[in-house]
Coordinates of C-alpha atoms and ligand atoms in Angstrom, one line a residue:
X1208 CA 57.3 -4.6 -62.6
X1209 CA 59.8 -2.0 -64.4
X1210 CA 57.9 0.3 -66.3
X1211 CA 59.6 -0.8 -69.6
X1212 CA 57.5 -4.0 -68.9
X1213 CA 54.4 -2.2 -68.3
X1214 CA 54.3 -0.5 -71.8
X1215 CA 55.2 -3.7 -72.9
X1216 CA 52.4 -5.5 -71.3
X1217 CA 50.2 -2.3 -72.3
X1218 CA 50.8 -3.1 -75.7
X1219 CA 50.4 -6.6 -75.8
X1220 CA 47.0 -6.3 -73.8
X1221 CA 46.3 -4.1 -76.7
X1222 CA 47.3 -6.5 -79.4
X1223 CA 45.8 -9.5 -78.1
X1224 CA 42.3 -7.9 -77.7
X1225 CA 39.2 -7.2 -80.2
X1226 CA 37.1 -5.1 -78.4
X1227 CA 38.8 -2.2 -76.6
X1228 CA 36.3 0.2 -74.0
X1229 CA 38.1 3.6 -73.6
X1230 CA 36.4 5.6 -70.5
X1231 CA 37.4 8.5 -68.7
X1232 CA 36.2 11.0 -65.8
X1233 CA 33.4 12.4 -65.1
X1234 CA 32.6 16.0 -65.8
X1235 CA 35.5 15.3 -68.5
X1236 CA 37.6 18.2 -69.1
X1237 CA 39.9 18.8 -72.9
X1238 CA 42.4 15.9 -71.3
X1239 CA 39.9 13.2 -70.5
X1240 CA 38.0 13.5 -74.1
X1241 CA 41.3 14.9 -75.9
X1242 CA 43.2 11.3 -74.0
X1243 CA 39.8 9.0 -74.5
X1244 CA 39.6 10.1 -78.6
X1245 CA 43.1 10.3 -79.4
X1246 CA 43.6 6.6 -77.9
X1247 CA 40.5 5.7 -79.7
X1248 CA 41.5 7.2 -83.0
X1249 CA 44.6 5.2 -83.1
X1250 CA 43.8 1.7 -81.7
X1251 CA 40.8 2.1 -84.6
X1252 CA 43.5 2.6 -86.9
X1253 CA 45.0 -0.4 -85.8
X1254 CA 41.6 -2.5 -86.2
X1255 CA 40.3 -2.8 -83.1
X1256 CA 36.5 -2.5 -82.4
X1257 CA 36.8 0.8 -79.9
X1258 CA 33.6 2.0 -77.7
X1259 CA 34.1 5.3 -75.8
X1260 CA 32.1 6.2 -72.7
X1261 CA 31.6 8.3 -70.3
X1262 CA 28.8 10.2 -68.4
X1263 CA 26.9 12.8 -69.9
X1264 CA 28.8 12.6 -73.2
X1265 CA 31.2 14.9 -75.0
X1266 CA 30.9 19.0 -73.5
X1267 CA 29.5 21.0 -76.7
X1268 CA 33.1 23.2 -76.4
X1269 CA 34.7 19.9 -77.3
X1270 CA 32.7 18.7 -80.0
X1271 CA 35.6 19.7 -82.7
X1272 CA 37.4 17.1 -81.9
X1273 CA 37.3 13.8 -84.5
X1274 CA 34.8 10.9 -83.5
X1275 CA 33.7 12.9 -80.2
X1276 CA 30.2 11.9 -82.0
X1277 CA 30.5 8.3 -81.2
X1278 CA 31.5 8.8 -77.5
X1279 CA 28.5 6.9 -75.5
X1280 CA 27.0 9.3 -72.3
X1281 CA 25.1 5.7 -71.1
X1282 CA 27.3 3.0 -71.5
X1283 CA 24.3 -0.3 -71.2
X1284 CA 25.6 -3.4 -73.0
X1285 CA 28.7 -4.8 -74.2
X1286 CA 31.5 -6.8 -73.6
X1287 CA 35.3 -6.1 -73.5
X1288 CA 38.2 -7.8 -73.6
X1289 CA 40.1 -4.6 -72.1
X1290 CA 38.9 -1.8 -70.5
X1291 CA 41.8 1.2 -70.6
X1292 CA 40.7 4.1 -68.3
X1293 CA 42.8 7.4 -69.1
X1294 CA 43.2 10.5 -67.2
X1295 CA 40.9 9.2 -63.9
X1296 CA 43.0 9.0 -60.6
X1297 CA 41.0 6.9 -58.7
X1298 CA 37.7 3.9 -60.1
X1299 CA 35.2 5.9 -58.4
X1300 CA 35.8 9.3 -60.9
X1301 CA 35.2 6.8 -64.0
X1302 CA 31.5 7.0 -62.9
X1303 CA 29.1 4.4 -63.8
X1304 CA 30.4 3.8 -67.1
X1305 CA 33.8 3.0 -65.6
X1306 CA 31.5 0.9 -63.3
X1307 CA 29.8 -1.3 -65.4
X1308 CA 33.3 -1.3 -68.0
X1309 CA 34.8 -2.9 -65.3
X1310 CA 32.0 -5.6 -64.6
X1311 CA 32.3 -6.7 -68.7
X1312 CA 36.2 -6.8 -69.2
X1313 CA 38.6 -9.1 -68.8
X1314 CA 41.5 -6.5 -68.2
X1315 CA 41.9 -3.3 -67.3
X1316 CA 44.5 -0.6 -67.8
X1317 CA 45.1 2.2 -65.7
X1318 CA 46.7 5.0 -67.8
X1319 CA 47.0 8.3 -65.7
X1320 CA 49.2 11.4 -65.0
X1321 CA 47.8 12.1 -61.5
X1322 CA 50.2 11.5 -58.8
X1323 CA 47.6 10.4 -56.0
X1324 CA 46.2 8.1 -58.7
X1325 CA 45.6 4.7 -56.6
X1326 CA 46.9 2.5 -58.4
X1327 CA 43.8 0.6 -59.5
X1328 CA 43.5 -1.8 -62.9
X1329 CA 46.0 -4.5 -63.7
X1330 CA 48.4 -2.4 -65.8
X1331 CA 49.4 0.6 -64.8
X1332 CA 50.4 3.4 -67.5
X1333 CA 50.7 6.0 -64.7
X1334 CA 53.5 9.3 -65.5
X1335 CA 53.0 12.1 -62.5
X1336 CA 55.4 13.9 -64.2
X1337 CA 53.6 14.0 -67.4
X1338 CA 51.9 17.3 -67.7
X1339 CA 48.7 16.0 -69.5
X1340 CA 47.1 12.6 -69.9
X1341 CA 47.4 13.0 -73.5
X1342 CA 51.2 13.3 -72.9
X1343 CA 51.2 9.2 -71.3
X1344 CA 48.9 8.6 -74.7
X1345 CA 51.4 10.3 -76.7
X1346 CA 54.6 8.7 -75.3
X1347 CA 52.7 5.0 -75.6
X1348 CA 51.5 5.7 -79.3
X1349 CA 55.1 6.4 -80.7
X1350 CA 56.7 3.2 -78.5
X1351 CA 54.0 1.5 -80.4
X1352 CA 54.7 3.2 -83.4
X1353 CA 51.8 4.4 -84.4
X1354 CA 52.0 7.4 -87.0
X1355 CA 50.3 10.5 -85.4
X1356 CA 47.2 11.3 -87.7
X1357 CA 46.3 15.3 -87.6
X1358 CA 43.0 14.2 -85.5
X1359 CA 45.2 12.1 -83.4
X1360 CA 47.3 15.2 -83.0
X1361 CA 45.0 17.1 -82.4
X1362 CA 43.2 15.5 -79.9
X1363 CA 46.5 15.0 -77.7
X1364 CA 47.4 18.9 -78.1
X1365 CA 44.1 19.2 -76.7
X1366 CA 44.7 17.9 -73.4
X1367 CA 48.5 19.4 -73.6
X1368 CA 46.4 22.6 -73.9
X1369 CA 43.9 22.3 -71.3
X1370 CA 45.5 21.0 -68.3
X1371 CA 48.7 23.4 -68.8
X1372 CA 46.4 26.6 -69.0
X1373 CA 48.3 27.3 -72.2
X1374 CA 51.8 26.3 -71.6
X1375 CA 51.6 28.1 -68.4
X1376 CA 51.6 26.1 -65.4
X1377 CA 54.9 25.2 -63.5
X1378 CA 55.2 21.6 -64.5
X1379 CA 55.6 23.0 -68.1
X1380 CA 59.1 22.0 -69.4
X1381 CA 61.6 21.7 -72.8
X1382 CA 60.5 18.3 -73.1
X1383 CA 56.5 19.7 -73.1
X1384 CA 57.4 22.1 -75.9
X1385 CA 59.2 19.4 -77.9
X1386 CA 56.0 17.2 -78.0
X1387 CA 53.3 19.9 -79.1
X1388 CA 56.1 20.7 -81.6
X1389 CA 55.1 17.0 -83.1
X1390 CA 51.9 17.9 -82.6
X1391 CA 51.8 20.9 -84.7
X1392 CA 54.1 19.4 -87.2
X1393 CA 51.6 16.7 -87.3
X1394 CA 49.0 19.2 -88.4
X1395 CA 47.3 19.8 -85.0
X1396 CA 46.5 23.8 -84.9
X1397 CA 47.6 25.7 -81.8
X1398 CA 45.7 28.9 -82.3
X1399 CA 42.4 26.8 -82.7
X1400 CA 43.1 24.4 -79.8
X1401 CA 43.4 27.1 -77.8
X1402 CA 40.3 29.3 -78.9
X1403 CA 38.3 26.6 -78.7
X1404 CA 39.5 24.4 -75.8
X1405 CA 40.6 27.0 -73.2
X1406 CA 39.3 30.2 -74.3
X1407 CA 36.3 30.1 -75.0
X1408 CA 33.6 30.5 -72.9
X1409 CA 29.7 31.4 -72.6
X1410 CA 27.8 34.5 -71.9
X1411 CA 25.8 32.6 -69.1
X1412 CA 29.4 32.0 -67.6
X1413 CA 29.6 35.7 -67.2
X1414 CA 26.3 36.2 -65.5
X1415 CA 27.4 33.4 -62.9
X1416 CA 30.3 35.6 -62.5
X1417 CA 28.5 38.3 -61.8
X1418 CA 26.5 36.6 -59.1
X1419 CA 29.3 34.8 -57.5
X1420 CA 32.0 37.4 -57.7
X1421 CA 30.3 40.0 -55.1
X1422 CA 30.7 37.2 -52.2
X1423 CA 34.5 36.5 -53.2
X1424 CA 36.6 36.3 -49.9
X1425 CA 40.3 36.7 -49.5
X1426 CA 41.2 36.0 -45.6
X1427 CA 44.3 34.4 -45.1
X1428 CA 46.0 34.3 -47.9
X1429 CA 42.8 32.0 -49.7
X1430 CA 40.7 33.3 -52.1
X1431 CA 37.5 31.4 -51.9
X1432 CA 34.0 31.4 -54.0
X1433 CA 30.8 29.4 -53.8
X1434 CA 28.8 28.1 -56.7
X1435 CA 25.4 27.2 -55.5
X1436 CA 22.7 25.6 -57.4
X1437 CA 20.6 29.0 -57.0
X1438 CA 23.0 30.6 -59.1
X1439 CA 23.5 28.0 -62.1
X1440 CA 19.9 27.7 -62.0
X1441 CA 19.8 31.5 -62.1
X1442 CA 21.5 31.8 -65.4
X1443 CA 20.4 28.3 -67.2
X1444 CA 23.3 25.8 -66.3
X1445 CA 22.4 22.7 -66.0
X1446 CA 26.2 21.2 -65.7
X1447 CA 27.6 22.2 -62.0
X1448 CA 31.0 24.4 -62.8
X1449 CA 32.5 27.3 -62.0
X1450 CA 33.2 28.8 -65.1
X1451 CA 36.9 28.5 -64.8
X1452 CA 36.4 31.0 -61.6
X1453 CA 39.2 29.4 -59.6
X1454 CA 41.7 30.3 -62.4
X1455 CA 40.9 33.7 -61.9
X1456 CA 41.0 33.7 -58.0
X1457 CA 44.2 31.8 -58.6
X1458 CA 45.6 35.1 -60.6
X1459 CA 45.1 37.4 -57.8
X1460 CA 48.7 38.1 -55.8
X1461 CA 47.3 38.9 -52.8
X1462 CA 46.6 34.7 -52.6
X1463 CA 48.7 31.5 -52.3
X1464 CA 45.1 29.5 -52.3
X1465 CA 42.6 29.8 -54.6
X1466 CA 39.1 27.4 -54.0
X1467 CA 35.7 27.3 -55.2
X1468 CA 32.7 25.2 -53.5
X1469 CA 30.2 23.7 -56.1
X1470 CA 27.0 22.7 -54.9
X1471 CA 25.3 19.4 -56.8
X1472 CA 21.9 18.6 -57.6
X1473 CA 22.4 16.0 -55.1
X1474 CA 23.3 18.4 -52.5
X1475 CA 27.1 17.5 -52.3
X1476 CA 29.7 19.7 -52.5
X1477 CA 32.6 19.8 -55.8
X1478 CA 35.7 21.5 -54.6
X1479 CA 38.3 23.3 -57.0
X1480 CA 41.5 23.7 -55.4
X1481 CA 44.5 25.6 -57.0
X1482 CA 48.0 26.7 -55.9
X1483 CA 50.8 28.7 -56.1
X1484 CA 54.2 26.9 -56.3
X1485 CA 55.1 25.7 -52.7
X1486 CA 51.4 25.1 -51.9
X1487 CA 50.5 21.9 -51.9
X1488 CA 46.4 21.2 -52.5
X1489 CA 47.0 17.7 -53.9
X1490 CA 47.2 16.1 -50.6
X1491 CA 44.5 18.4 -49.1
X1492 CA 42.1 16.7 -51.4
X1493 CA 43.2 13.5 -51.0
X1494 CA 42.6 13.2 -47.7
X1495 CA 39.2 14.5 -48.9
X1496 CA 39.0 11.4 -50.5
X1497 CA 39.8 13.4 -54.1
X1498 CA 43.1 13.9 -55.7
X1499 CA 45.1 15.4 -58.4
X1500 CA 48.2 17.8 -58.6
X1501 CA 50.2 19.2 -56.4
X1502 CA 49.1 23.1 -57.6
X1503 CA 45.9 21.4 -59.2
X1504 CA 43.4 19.6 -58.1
X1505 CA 39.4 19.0 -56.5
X1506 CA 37.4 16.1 -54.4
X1507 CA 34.2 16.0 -54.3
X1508 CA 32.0 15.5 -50.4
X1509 CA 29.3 15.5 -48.7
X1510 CA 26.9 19.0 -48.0
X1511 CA 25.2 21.1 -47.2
X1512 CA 27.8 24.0 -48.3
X1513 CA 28.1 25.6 -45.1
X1514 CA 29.1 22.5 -43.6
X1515 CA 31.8 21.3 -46.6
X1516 CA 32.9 24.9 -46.4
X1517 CA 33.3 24.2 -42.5
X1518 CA 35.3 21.1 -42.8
X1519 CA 37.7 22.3 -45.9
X1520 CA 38.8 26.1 -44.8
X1521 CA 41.2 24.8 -42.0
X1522 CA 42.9 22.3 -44.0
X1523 CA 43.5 25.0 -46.5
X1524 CA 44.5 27.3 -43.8
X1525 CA 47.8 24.7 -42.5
X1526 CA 48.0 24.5 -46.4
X1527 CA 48.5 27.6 -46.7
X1528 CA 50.9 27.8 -43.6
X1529 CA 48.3 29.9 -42.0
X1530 CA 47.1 27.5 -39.5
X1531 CA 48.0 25.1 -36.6
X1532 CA 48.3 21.1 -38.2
X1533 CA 45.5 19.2 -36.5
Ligands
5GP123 P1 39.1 21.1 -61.7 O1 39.2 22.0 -60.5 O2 39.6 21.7 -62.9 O3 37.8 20.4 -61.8 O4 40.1 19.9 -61.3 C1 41.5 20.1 -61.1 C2 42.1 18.8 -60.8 O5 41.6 18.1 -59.7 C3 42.1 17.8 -61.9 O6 43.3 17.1 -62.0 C4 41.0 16.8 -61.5 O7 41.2 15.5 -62.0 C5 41.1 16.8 -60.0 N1 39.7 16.7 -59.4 C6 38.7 17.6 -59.4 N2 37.7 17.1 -58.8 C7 38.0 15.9 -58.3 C8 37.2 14.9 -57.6 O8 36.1 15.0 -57.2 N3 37.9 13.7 -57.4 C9 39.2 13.5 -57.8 N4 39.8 12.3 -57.5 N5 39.9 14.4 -58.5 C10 39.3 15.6 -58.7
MN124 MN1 44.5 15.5 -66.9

């Protein structure tokens, strides 16, 4: 199917149903809420009976946004007639929410910027080049022609926001500038987006820092850090994250690979991966059964640490042209 018929279909799926479930990734970052409540916004506007899901909820930092209230963290009953999934590259990252959405609609659509998204649902809204997933929502509201509301707008500027670092990464183009233009015109506020959305962070972020920043390696050409539950237990997070540590190892010259190791409750490993142009981690963590972008992107395996830190460093070290391919 051209992708002029996909929109089309999008659209009609949209038309042609009552009850809409949005849901999103889990551990949902400023695109996957800023994509889930801006879609939500609008397709309320247009009369539809919208539930939003995903686990856990809406992160506190993200609470500015319109209607993040409403956003379900245990999605238990209910019945769709289309499911539209934004900003997840594969089923599994939807979590049980995206599970159980699945089970109870008749349709599903598939509305990504990832480029090792797999393709799943029945209608696929999937842009790689797009530099947010807020971006594919924004290009799909105006073919529908749906007037952008300042919470709309500012929704989508979120994600623009969040998943460029600021306008800063290198997929960043004319075109990107053009649409938070809209955005802004639209009544969206850059300054706050970006206090709030990228910014801003805790003081118990700092004291993980602290811990974690002492055992920082750079061998190779990778800069690499470990999160273990010790040390978000040791400063009072209960969420597993790094703080935003691998953009800071990806800062430092000296690197072409920046990666941090999360350990889970459940003993499993998260893995942040980040580039610099001409280093690819996208397919690194696809073949870890993750995904995302080329200079972007994580997958999530199996522990204990020592052993996912094992298994990862000499994929990163032919990634980093480093080491002999397997
Ligand atoms: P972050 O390091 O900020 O958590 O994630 C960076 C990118 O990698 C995002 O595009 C995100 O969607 C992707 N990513 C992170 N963790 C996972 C994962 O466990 N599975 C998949 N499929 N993608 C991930
Ligand atoms: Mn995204």
């Amino acid at each position: 199917m051209t992708f002029q018929a996909q929109w089309a279909e999008a659209s009609a799926a949209v038309e042609a149903a009552q009850k809409i479930l949005i849901v999103t990734h889990v551990n949902p970052d400023g695109d996957a809420i800023g994509s889930m409540l801006a879609l939500a916004l609008a397709l309320r506007e247009q009369g539809k009976q919208v539930t939003t899901a995903v686990d856990g909820g809406v992160p506190d930092f993200l609470g500015y946004l319109k209607d993040s209230g409403k956003v379900i963290g245990r999605l238990k009953r209910g019945h769709f007639d289309l499911m539209v999934s934004v900003d997840a590259s594969d089923e599994e990252r939807t979590g049980i929410a995206g599970a159980f959405g699945r089970r109870r609609s008749q349709r599903v659509i598939n509305l990504d910027h990832h480029p090792t998204n797999t393709g799943f649902g029945d209608i696929h809204l999937v842009l790689p080049e797009a530099v947010s997933a807020t971006e594919v929502v924004y290009e799909w509201l105006s073919r529908m022609g749906h007037p952008l509301s300042q919470p709309i707008a500012t929704a989508l500027l979120t994600g623009l926001v969040t998943d460029t670092m600021g306008f800063r990464t290198s997929n960043v183009t004319a075109t990107t500038l053009g649409i938070a233009q809209q955005l802004m015109q639209a009544g969206a506020s850059l300054t706050e987006v970006t206090a709030r959305a990228l910014v801003a962070r805790s003081y118990s972020t700092i004291e993980l820092w602290k811990r974690v920043l002492p055992l920082v390696r750079l061998e190779d050409r990778i800069i690499s850090g470990v999160v273990a539950q010790a040390d978000l237990a040791a400063v009072g997070l209960v969420d597993v994250t790094d703080g935003g540590l691998v953009s800071l190892l990806a800062s430092v010259q000296e690197a072409v690979i920046a990666v941090v190791f999360k350990e889970t409750r459940e003993h499993r490993v998260e893995i942040s991966l980040r580039s610099k142009p001409g280093y690819d981690v996208g397919t690194v963590a696809l073949s870890l059964g993750g995904g995302g972008h080329t200079q972007a992107a994580g997958a999530t395996i199996d522990g204990p640490l020592e052993a996912a830190i094992a298994r990862v460093m000499p994929l990163l070290r032919v990634a980093a042209g480093v080491g002999a391919a397997a």
